mmCIF file of C-alpha atoms in Angstrom:
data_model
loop_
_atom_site.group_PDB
_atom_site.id
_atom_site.type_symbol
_atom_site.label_atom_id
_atom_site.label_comp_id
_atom_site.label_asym_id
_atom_site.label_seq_id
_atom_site.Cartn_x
_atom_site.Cartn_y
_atom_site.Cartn_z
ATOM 1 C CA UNK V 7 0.691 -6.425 16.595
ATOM 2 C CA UNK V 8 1.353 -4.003 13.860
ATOM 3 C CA UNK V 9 -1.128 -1.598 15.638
ATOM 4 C CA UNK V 10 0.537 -1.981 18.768
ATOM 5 C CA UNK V 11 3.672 -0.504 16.942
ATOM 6 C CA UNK V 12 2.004 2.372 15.363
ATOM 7 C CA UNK V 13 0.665 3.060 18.798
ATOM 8 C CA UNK V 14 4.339 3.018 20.765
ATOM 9 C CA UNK V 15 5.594 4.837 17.643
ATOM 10 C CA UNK V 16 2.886 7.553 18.248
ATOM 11 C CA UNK V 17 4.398 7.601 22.018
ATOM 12 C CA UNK V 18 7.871 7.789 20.720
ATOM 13 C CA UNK V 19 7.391 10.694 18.545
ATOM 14 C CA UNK V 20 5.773 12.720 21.206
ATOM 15 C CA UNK V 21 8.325 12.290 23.927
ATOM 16 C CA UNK V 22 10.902 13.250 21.047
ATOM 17 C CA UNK V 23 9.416 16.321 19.956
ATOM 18 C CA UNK V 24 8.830 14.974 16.737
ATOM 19 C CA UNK V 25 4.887 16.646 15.800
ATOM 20 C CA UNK V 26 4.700 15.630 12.222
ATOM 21 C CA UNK V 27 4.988 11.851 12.147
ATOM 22 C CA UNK V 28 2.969 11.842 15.631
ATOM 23 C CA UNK V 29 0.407 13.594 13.668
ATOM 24 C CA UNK V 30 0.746 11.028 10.649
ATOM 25 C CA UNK V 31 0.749 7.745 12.555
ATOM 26 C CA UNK V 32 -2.509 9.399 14.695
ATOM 27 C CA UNK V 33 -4.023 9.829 11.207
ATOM 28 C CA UNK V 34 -3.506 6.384 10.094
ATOM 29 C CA UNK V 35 -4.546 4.792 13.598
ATOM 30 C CA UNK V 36 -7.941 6.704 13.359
ATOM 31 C CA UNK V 37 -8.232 5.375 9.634
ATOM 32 C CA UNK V 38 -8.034 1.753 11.396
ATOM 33 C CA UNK V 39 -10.503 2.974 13.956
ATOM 34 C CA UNK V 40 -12.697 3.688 11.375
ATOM 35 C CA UNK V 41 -12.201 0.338 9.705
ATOM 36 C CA UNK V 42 -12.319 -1.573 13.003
ATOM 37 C CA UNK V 43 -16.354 0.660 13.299
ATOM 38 C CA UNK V 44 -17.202 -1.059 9.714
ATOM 39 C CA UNK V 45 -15.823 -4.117 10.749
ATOM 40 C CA UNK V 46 -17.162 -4.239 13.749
ATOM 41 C CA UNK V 47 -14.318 -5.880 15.233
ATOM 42 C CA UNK V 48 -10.641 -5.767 15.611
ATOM 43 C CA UNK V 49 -8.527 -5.731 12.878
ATOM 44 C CA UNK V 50 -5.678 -8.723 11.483
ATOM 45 C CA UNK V 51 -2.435 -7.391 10.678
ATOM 46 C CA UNK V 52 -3.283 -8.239 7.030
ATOM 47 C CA UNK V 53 -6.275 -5.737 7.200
ATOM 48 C CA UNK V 54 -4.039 -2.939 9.263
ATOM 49 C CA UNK V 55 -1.568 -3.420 6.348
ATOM 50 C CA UNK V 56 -4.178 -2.712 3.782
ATOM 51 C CA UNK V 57 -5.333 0.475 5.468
ATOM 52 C CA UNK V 58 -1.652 1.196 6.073
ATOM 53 C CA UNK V 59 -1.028 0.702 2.121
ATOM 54 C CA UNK V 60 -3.918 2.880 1.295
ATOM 55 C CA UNK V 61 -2.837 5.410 3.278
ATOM 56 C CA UNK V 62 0.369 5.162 0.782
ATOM 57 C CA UNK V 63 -1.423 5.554 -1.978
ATOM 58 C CA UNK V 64 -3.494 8.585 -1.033
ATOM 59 C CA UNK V 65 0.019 9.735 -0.800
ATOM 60 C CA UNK V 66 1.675 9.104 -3.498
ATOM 61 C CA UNK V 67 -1.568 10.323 -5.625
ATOM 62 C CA UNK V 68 -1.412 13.481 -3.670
ATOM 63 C CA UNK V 69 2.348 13.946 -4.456
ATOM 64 C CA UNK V 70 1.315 13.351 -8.080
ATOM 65 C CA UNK V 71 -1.471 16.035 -7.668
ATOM 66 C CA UNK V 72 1.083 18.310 -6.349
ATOM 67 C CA UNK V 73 3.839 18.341 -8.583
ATOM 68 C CA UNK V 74 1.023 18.526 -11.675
ATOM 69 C CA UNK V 75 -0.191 21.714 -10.162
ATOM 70 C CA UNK V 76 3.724 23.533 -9.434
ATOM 71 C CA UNK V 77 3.527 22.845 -5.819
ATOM 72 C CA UNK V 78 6.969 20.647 -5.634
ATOM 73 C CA UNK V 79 7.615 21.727 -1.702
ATOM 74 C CA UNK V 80 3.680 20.256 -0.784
ATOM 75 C CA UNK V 81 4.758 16.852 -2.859
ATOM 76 C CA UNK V 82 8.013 16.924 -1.152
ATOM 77 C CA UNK V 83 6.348 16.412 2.137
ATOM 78 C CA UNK V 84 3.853 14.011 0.746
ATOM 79 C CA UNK V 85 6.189 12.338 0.004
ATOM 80 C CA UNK V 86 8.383 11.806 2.954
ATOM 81 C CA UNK V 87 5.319 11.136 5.035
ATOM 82 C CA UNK V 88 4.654 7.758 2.128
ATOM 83 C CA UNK V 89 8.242 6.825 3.142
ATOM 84 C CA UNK V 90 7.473 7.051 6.958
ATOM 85 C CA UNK V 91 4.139 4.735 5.891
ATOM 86 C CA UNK V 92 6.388 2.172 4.167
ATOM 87 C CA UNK V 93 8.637 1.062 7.309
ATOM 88 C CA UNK V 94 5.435 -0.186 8.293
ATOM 89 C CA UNK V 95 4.628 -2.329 5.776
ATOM 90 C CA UNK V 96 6.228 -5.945 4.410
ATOM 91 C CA UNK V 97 9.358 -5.777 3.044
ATOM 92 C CA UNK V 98 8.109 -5.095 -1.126
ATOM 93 C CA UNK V 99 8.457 -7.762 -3.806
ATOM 94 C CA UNK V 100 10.649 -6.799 -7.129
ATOM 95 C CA UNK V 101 9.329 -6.097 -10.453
ATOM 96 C CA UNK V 102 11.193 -9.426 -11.223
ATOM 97 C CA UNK V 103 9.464 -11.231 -8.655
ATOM 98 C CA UNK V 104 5.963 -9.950 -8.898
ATOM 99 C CA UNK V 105 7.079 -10.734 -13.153
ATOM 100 C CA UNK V 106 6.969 -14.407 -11.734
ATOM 101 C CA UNK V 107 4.603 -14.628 -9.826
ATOM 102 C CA UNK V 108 2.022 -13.374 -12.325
ATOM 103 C CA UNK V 109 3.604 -16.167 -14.973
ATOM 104 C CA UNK V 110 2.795 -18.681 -12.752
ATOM 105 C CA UNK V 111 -0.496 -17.251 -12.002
ATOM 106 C CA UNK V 112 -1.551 -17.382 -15.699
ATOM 107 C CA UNK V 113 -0.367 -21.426 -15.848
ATOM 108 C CA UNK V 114 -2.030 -21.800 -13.205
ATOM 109 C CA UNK V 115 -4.854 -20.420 -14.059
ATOM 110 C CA UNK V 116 -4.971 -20.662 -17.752
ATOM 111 C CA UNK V 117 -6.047 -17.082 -18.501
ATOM 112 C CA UNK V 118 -4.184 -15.754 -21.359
ATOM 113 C CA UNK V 119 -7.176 -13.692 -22.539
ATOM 114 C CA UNK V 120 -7.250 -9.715 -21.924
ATOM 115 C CA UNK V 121 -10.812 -10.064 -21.333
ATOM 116 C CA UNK V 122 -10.167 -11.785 -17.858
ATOM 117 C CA UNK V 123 -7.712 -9.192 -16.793
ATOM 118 C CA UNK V 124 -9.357 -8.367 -13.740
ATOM 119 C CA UNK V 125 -9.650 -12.192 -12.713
ATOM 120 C CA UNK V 126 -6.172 -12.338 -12.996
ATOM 121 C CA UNK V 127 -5.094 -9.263 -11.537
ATOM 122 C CA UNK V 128 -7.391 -10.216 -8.769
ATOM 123 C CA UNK V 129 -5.874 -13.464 -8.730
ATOM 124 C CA UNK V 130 -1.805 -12.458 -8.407
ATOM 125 C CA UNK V 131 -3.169 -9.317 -5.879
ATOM 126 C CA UNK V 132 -4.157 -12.403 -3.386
ATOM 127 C CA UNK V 133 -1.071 -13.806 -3.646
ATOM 128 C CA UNK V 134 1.201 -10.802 -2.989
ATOM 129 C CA UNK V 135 -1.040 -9.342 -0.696
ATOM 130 C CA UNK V 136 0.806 -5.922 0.838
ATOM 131 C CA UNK V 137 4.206 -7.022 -0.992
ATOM 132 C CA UNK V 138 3.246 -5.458 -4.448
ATOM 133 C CA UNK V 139 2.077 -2.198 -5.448
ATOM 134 C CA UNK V 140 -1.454 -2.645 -7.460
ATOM 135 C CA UNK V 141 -0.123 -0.683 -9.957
ATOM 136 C CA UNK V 142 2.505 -2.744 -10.882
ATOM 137 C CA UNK V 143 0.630 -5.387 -11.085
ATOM 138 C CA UNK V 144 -1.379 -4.388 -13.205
ATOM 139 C CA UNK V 145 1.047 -3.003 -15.508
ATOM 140 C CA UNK V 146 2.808 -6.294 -15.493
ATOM 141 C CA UNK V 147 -0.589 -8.588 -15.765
ATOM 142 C CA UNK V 148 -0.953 -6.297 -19.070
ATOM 143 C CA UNK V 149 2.399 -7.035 -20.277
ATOM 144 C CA UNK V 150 2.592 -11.141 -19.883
ATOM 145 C CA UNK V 151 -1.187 -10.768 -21.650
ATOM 146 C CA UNK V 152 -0.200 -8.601 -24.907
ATOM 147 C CA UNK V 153 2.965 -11.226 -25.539
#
């Protein structure tokens, strides 16, 4: 379904005139080609999300990259193409939320140690699946641990 959009989208930009986000969306629909190849198979939404998400991140790293190296007009439109990613994916948790749900992951699952941070991260990453950035997560799993 979420595919489907991207693909309409991909129409709508061209009839409008509107190059860059047709090229954008074309790159992330031949990302999920490439994924559906691996697969071998079509794609859930969950899994068009994820390559949707990564396609954030690449993003947002290359903005990073960009404003490190004095180039604030290449992160700009970095940028604004992440944003045009992020009205395709699930409306995102807050920090207060994710805060929650990775208390209740540790009661859950009783890890209070550092050295099963990645279990845990793992663990709340399931449950907020394309809601949460990683990041965040993390940072907040590391938090809730050190108290």
């Amino acid at each position: 379904m979420l595919k489907e959009k991207l693909q309409q989208d991909i129409k709508d930009a061209l009839k409008s005139g509107d190059g860059k986000k047709r090229m954008l969306l074309g790159m992330v629909l031949a990302a999920i080609k490439n994924k559906e190849i691996e697969k071998r198979g079509e794609l859930s939404d969950d899994d068009v999300i994820a390559v949707v998400a990564s396609e954030i991140k690449k993003r947002r790293d290359s903005t990073e990259q960009y404003e490190k190296g004095g180039r604030p007009e290449l992160a700009e439109g970095e940028r604004k193409e992440a944003e045009i990613l992020m009205a395709y994916m699930p409306e995102q948790m807050s920090e207060e939320d994710v805060r929650n749900e990775v208390k209740k992951t540790i009661t859950e699952t009783g890890i209070k140690d550092v050295k099963e941070i990645g279990k845990l991260i793992g663990a709340v990453m399931a449950k907020v699946k394309g809601k949460a950035d990683g990041q965040l997560v993390s940072r907040l799993v590391k938090e809730e641990l050190s108290k």
